[in-house]
Amino acid sequence: MDKTQKQLIDSYFRKRKITIEQPEQVYEHYEIVYMLKNNIYVDVSNLYSDDIQLILLQDPSLVDKFDLNKLNDQDIWIIISKQPSLINRFDLSKLDGYAIMRILVEQPLLIDKLNISKLDNRNISQILELQPSLVDKFDLSKFEDNDIKKLLVKQPSLTDKLNLSKVDRYINYINNNYSHV
């Protein structure tokens, strides 16, 4: 950026600050990103968690500028799902089974960094529907027959990994009634 462009941008922010008629300074996310990257003062302590989330999604290098304790589990899983390099910056103990499931659906390589013991059968089934390569990471012996049925509909390739004795009647019913279709 040359000197003229920098002066123009600085002038823009100066004028914008004058024209805002609110007691609290309100900036758009892209403006906050620009200001933080160029060492222009902005009070980040007044930002809401969803603002922080949007800024980190746009530019993860700004992570040190924020108090990450303000973020709730939804903000955390959204950020990690889109910016997996930030996973070590968060307190992952805040995440429940749903949040862990959402991360693993988007970023299956993070499985070893997350506490998968918080996942219930429904979470595991949803993960395996979209990431069947993770099947060996889970104990599927606790799956109920409905869990197995739902998973087989989406991922029939997992047949050899599941205990089908719980659903033999269901499979026979399908074979007998729908094999001619």
PDB file of C-alpha atoms in Angstrom:
ATOM      1  CA  MET A   1       0.000   0.000   0.000  1.00  0.00           C
ATOM      2  CA  ASP A   2       1.492   3.337  -0.994  1.00  0.00           C
ATOM      3  CA  LYS A   3       1.439   6.547   1.034  1.00  0.00           C
ATOM      4  CA  THR A   4      -1.586   8.048  -0.766  1.00  0.00           C
ATOM      5  CA  GLN A   5      -3.698   4.931  -0.225  1.00  0.00           C
ATOM      6  CA  LYS A   6      -2.762   4.826   3.460  1.00  0.00           C
ATOM      7  CA  GLN A   7      -3.709   8.488   3.891  1.00  0.00           C
ATOM      8  CA  LEU A   8      -7.019   7.875   2.152  1.00  0.00           C
ATOM      9  CA  ILE A   9      -7.876   4.956   4.420  1.00  0.00           C
ATOM     10  CA  ASP A  10      -6.790   6.839   7.551  1.00  0.00           C
ATOM     11  CA  SER A  11      -8.930   9.742   6.455  1.00  0.00           C
ATOM     12  CA  TYR A  12     -11.874   7.418   5.919  1.00  0.00           C
ATOM     13  CA  PHE A  13     -11.711   6.110   9.483  1.00  0.00           C
ATOM     14  CA  ARG A  14     -11.235   9.566  10.934  1.00  0.00           C
ATOM     15  CA  LYS A  15     -14.291  10.888   9.071  1.00  0.00           C
ATOM     16  CA  ARG A  16     -16.347   7.850   9.869  1.00  0.00           C
ATOM     17  CA  LYS A  17     -15.636   8.244  13.547  1.00  0.00           C
ATOM     18  CA  ILE A  18     -16.859  11.839  13.404  1.00  0.00           C
ATOM     19  CA  THR A  19     -20.087  10.945  11.586  1.00  0.00           C
ATOM     20  CA  ILE A  20     -21.225   8.154  13.877  1.00  0.00           C
ATOM     21  CA  GLU A  21     -23.823   9.599  16.187  1.00  0.00           C
ATOM     22  CA  GLN A  22     -23.806   6.864  18.795  1.00  0.00           C
ATOM     23  CA  PRO A  23     -22.134   6.958  22.170  1.00  0.00           C
ATOM     24  CA  GLU A  24     -20.490   3.624  21.413  1.00  0.00           C
ATOM     25  CA  GLN A  25     -18.273   3.253  18.334  1.00  0.00           C
ATOM     26  CA  VAL A  26     -19.764   0.694  15.929  1.00  0.00           C
ATOM     27  CA  TYR A  27     -17.644  -0.760  13.149  1.00  0.00           C
ATOM     28  CA  GLU A  28     -18.270  -3.410  10.563  1.00  0.00           C
ATOM     29  CA  HIS A  29     -16.269  -6.631  10.849  1.00  0.00           C
ATOM     30  CA  TYR A  30     -14.089  -5.879   7.850  1.00  0.00           C
ATOM     31  CA  GLU A  31     -13.266  -2.489   9.364  1.00  0.00           C
ATOM     32  CA  ILE A  32     -12.248  -4.038  12.659  1.00  0.00           C
ATOM     33  CA  VAL A  33     -10.013  -6.508  10.830  1.00  0.00           C
ATOM     34  CA  TYR A  34      -8.347  -3.690   8.937  1.00  0.00           C
ATOM     35  CA  MET A  35      -7.906  -1.588  12.069  1.00  0.00           C
ATOM     36  CA  LEU A  36      -6.397  -4.433  14.069  1.00  0.00           C
ATOM     37  CA  LYS A  37      -4.017  -5.377  11.281  1.00  0.00           C
ATOM     38  CA  ASN A  38      -2.849  -1.797  10.939  1.00  0.00           C
ATOM     39  CA  ASN A  39      -2.549  -0.974  14.639  1.00  0.00           C
ATOM     40  CA  ILE A  40      -5.443   1.463  14.642  1.00  0.00           C
ATOM     41  CA  TYR A  41      -7.067   1.504  18.053  1.00  0.00           C
ATOM     42  CA  VAL A  42     -10.318  -0.370  18.458  1.00  0.00           C
ATOM     43  CA  ASP A  43     -11.794  -1.427  21.790  1.00  0.00           C
ATOM     44  CA  VAL A  44     -12.181  -5.187  21.364  1.00  0.00           C
ATOM     45  CA  SER A  45     -13.431  -5.653  24.920  1.00  0.00           C
ATOM     46  CA  ASN A  46     -16.875  -4.407  23.832  1.00  0.00           C
ATOM     47  CA  LEU A  47     -17.243  -6.937  21.029  1.00  0.00           C
ATOM     48  CA  TYR A  48     -19.823  -9.669  21.338  1.00  0.00           C
ATOM     49  CA  SER A  49     -18.838 -13.301  20.937  1.00  0.00           C
ATOM     50  CA  ASP A  50     -20.429 -13.569  17.483  1.00  0.00           C
ATOM     51  CA  ASP A  51     -18.387 -10.538  16.370  1.00  0.00           C
ATOM     52  CA  ILE A  52     -15.193 -12.220  17.540  1.00  0.00           C
ATOM     53  CA  GLN A  53     -16.250 -15.399  15.769  1.00  0.00           C
ATOM     54  CA  LEU A  54     -16.807 -13.595  12.446  1.00  0.00           C
ATOM     55  CA  ILE A  55     -13.503 -11.746  12.718  1.00  0.00           C
ATOM     56  CA  LEU A  56     -11.548 -14.936  13.454  1.00  0.00           C
ATOM     57  CA  LEU A  57     -13.233 -16.695  10.569  1.00  0.00           C
ATOM     58  CA  GLN A  58     -12.112 -13.874   8.331  1.00  0.00           C
ATOM     59  CA  ASP A  59      -8.581 -13.594   9.749  1.00  0.00           C
ATOM     60  CA  PRO A  60      -7.386 -16.203  12.251  1.00  0.00           C
ATOM     61  CA  SER A  61      -4.063 -14.400  12.723  1.00  0.00           C
ATOM     62  CA  LEU A  62      -5.893 -11.908  14.962  1.00  0.00           C
ATOM     63  CA  VAL A  63      -6.613 -14.539  17.615  1.00  0.00           C
ATOM     64  CA  ASP A  64      -4.253 -12.933  20.157  1.00  0.00           C
ATOM     65  CA  LYS A  65      -6.255  -9.718  20.120  1.00  0.00           C
ATOM     66  CA  PHE A  66      -9.297 -11.272  21.820  1.00  0.00           C
ATOM     67  CA  ASP A  67     -10.343 -12.766  25.117  1.00  0.00           C
ATOM     68  CA  LEU A  68     -11.357 -16.226  23.924  1.00  0.00           C
ATOM     69  CA  ASN A  69     -13.108 -16.941  27.223  1.00  0.00           C
ATOM     70  CA  LYS A  70     -15.984 -14.799  25.927  1.00  0.00           C
ATOM     71  CA  LEU A  71     -16.774 -17.426  23.318  1.00  0.00           C
ATOM     72  CA  ASN A  72     -19.441 -20.041  23.920  1.00  0.00           C
ATOM     73  CA  ASP A  73     -19.244 -23.608  22.652  1.00  0.00           C
ATOM     74  CA  GLN A  74     -21.146 -22.772  19.461  1.00  0.00           C
ATOM     75  CA  ASP A  75     -18.690 -20.009  18.575  1.00  0.00           C
ATOM     76  CA  ILE A  76     -15.800 -22.355  19.298  1.00  0.00           C
ATOM     77  CA  TRP A  77     -17.014 -25.222  17.132  1.00  0.00           C
ATOM     78  CA  ILE A  78     -17.846 -22.886  14.261  1.00  0.00           C
ATOM     79  CA  ILE A  79     -14.361 -21.354  14.388  1.00  0.00           C
ATOM     80  CA  ILE A  80     -12.561 -24.697  14.692  1.00  0.00           C
ATOM     81  CA  SER A  81     -14.663 -26.178  11.878  1.00  0.00           C
ATOM     82  CA  LYS A  82     -13.551 -23.424   9.515  1.00  0.00           C
ATOM     83  CA  GLN A  83     -10.137 -22.594  11.000  1.00  0.00           C
ATOM     84  CA  PRO A  84      -8.791 -25.901  12.403  1.00  0.00           C
ATOM     85  CA  SER A  85      -5.352 -24.414  13.032  1.00  0.00           C
ATOM     86  CA  LEU A  86      -6.853 -22.543  16.006  1.00  0.00           C
ATOM     87  CA  ILE A  87      -7.915 -25.686  17.893  1.00  0.00           C
ATOM     88  CA  ASN A  88      -5.126 -25.405  20.468  1.00  0.00           C
ATOM     89  CA  ARG A  89      -6.194 -21.871  21.376  1.00  0.00           C
ATOM     90  CA  PHE A  90      -9.489 -22.939  22.946  1.00  0.00           C
ATOM     91  CA  ASP A  91     -10.598 -24.649  26.117  1.00  0.00           C
ATOM     92  CA  LEU A  92     -11.995 -27.791  24.516  1.00  0.00           C
ATOM     93  CA  SER A  93     -13.509 -28.981  27.794  1.00  0.00           C
ATOM     94  CA  LYS A  94     -16.355 -26.496  27.126  1.00  0.00           C
ATOM     95  CA  LEU A  95     -17.454 -28.539  24.128  1.00  0.00           C
ATOM     96  CA  ASP A  96     -20.378 -30.919  24.454  1.00  0.00           C
ATOM     97  CA  GLY A  97     -21.089 -33.929  22.235  1.00  0.00           C
ATOM     98  CA  TYR A  98     -22.992 -31.906  19.661  1.00  0.00           C
ATOM     99  CA  ALA A  99     -20.137 -29.409  19.263  1.00  0.00           C
ATOM    100  CA  ILE A 100     -17.570 -32.199  18.948  1.00  0.00           C
ATOM    101  CA  MET A 101     -19.763 -33.904  16.350  1.00  0.00           C
ATOM    102  CA  ARG A 102     -20.033 -30.685  14.326  1.00  0.00           C
ATOM    103  CA  ILE A 103     -16.258 -30.247  14.327  1.00  0.00           C
ATOM    104  CA  LEU A 104     -15.576 -33.841  13.283  1.00  0.00           C
ATOM    105  CA  VAL A 105     -18.058 -33.678  10.423  1.00  0.00           C
ATOM    106  CA  GLU A 106     -16.052 -30.761   8.966  1.00  0.00           C
ATOM    107  CA  GLN A 107     -12.567 -31.639  10.227  1.00  0.00           C
ATOM    108  CA  PRO A 108     -12.213 -35.410  10.744  1.00  0.00           C
ATOM    109  CA  LEU A 109      -8.435 -35.175  11.208  1.00  0.00           C
ATOM    110  CA  LEU A 110      -8.998 -33.444  14.556  1.00  0.00           C
ATOM    111  CA  ILE A 111     -10.466 -36.568  16.162  1.00  0.00           C
ATOM    112  CA  ASP A 112      -7.399 -37.225  18.315  1.00  0.00           C
ATOM    113  CA  LYS A 113      -7.571 -33.729  19.805  1.00  0.00           C
ATOM    114  CA  LEU A 114     -11.189 -33.976  20.961  1.00  0.00           C
ATOM    115  CA  ASN A 115     -12.818 -35.824  23.848  1.00  0.00           C
ATOM    116  CA  ILE A 116     -14.938 -38.299  21.901  1.00  0.00           C
ATOM    117  CA  SER A 117     -16.199 -39.895  25.137  1.00  0.00           C
ATOM    118  CA  LYS A 118     -18.744 -37.033  25.222  1.00  0.00           C
ATOM    119  CA  LEU A 119     -20.360 -38.350  22.041  1.00  0.00           C
ATOM    120  CA  ASP A 120     -23.560 -40.357  22.249  1.00  0.00           C
ATOM    121  CA  ASN A 121     -24.720 -42.911  19.674  1.00  0.00           C
ATOM    122  CA  ARG A 122     -26.668 -40.296  17.742  1.00  0.00           C
ATOM    123  CA  ASN A 123     -23.599 -38.034  17.471  1.00  0.00           C
ATOM    124  CA  ILE A 124     -21.403 -40.938  16.371  1.00  0.00           C
ATOM    125  CA  SER A 125     -23.970 -42.020  13.792  1.00  0.00           C
ATOM    126  CA  GLN A 126     -24.134 -38.503  12.349  1.00  0.00           C
ATOM    127  CA  ILE A 127     -20.345 -38.354  12.130  1.00  0.00           C
ATOM    128  CA  LEU A 128     -20.119 -41.733  10.413  1.00  0.00           C
ATOM    129  CA  GLU A 129     -22.832 -40.829   7.913  1.00  0.00           C
ATOM    130  CA  LEU A 130     -20.547 -38.102   6.561  1.00  0.00           C
ATOM    131  CA  GLN A 131     -17.111 -39.378   7.601  1.00  0.00           C
ATOM    132  CA  PRO A 132     -17.232 -43.185   7.376  1.00  0.00           C
ATOM    133  CA  SER A 133     -13.425 -43.380   7.464  1.00  0.00           C
ATOM    134  CA  LEU A 134     -13.625 -42.658  11.215  1.00  0.00           C
ATOM    135  CA  VAL A 135     -15.488 -45.899  11.933  1.00  0.00           C
ATOM    136  CA  ASP A 136     -12.501 -47.534  13.649  1.00  0.00           C
ATOM    137  CA  LYS A 137     -12.250 -44.661  16.143  1.00  0.00           C
ATOM    138  CA  PHE A 138     -15.546 -45.514  17.826  1.00  0.00           C
ATOM    139  CA  ASP A 139     -16.931 -48.362  19.897  1.00  0.00           C
ATOM    140  CA  LEU A 140     -19.970 -49.407  17.885  1.00  0.00           C
ATOM    141  CA  SER A 141     -20.895 -52.313  20.159  1.00  0.00           C
ATOM    142  CA  LYS A 142     -23.190 -49.989  22.131  1.00  0.00           C
ATOM    143  CA  PHE A 143     -25.242 -49.114  19.070  1.00  0.00           C
ATOM    144  CA  GLU A 144     -28.911 -50.033  19.336  1.00  0.00           C
ATOM    145  CA  ASP A 145     -30.771 -51.563  16.407  1.00  0.00           C
ATOM    146  CA  ASN A 146     -32.280 -48.196  15.376  1.00  0.00           C
ATOM    147  CA  ASP A 147     -28.823 -46.591  15.358  1.00  0.00           C
ATOM    148  CA  ILE A 148     -27.515 -49.376  13.143  1.00  0.00           C
ATOM    149  CA  LYS A 149     -30.505 -49.185  10.777  1.00  0.00           C
ATOM    150  CA  LYS A 150     -30.166 -45.442  10.294  1.00  0.00           C
ATOM    151  CA  LEU A 151     -26.441 -45.695   9.718  1.00  0.00           C
ATOM    152  CA  LEU A 152     -26.786 -48.554   7.215  1.00  0.00           C
ATOM    153  CA  VAL A 153     -29.250 -46.558   5.145  1.00  0.00           C
ATOM    154  CA  LYS A 154     -26.661 -43.777   4.731  1.00  0.00           C
ATOM    155  CA  GLN A 155     -23.494 -45.894   4.746  1.00  0.00           C
ATOM    156  CA  PRO A 156     -24.136 -49.478   3.642  1.00  0.00           C
ATOM    157  CA  SER A 157     -20.379 -49.926   3.228  1.00  0.00           C
ATOM    158  CA  LEU A 158     -20.100 -50.099   7.033  1.00  0.00           C
ATOM    159  CA  THR A 159     -21.998 -53.396   7.175  1.00  0.00           C
ATOM    160  CA  ASP A 160     -18.906 -55.400   8.100  1.00  0.00           C
ATOM    161  CA  LYS A 161     -18.097 -53.018  10.991  1.00  0.00           C
ATOM    162  CA  LEU A 162     -21.470 -53.271  12.702  1.00  0.00           C
ATOM    163  CA  ASN A 163     -23.059 -56.002  14.820  1.00  0.00           C
ATOM    164  CA  LEU A 164     -25.861 -56.986  12.492  1.00  0.00           C
ATOM    165  CA  SER A 165     -27.287 -59.600  14.833  1.00  0.00           C
ATOM    166  CA  LYS A 166     -29.320 -56.790  16.382  1.00  0.00           C
ATOM    167  CA  VAL A 167     -30.936 -55.971  13.053  1.00  0.00           C
ATOM    168  CA  ASP A 168     -31.140 -59.328  11.253  1.00  0.00           C
ATOM    169  CA  ARG A 169     -34.956 -59.211  11.284  1.00  0.00           C
ATOM    170  CA  TYR A 170     -34.861 -55.770   9.703  1.00  0.00           C
ATOM    171  CA  ILE A 171     -32.399 -56.845   6.994  1.00  0.00           C
ATOM    172  CA  ASN A 172     -34.453 -59.981   6.225  1.00  0.00           C
ATOM    173  CA  TYR A 173     -37.589 -57.849   6.010  1.00  0.00           C
ATOM    174  CA  ILE A 174     -35.895 -55.529   3.513  1.00  0.00           C
ATOM    175  CA  ASN A 175     -34.538 -58.430   1.473  1.00  0.00           C
ATOM    176  CA  ASN A 176     -37.894 -60.198   1.360  1.00  0.00           C
ATOM    177  CA  ASN A 177     -40.069 -57.178   0.638  1.00  0.00           C
ATOM    178  CA  TYR A 178     -37.881 -54.922  -1.471  1.00  0.00           C
ATOM    179  CA  SER A 179     -35.517 -57.194  -3.347  1.00  0.00           C
ATOM    180  CA  HIS A 180     -37.751 -57.155  -6.439  1.00  0.00           C
ATOM    181  CA  VAL A 181     -37.824 -53.332  -6.632  1.00  0.00           C
TER     182      VAL A 181
END
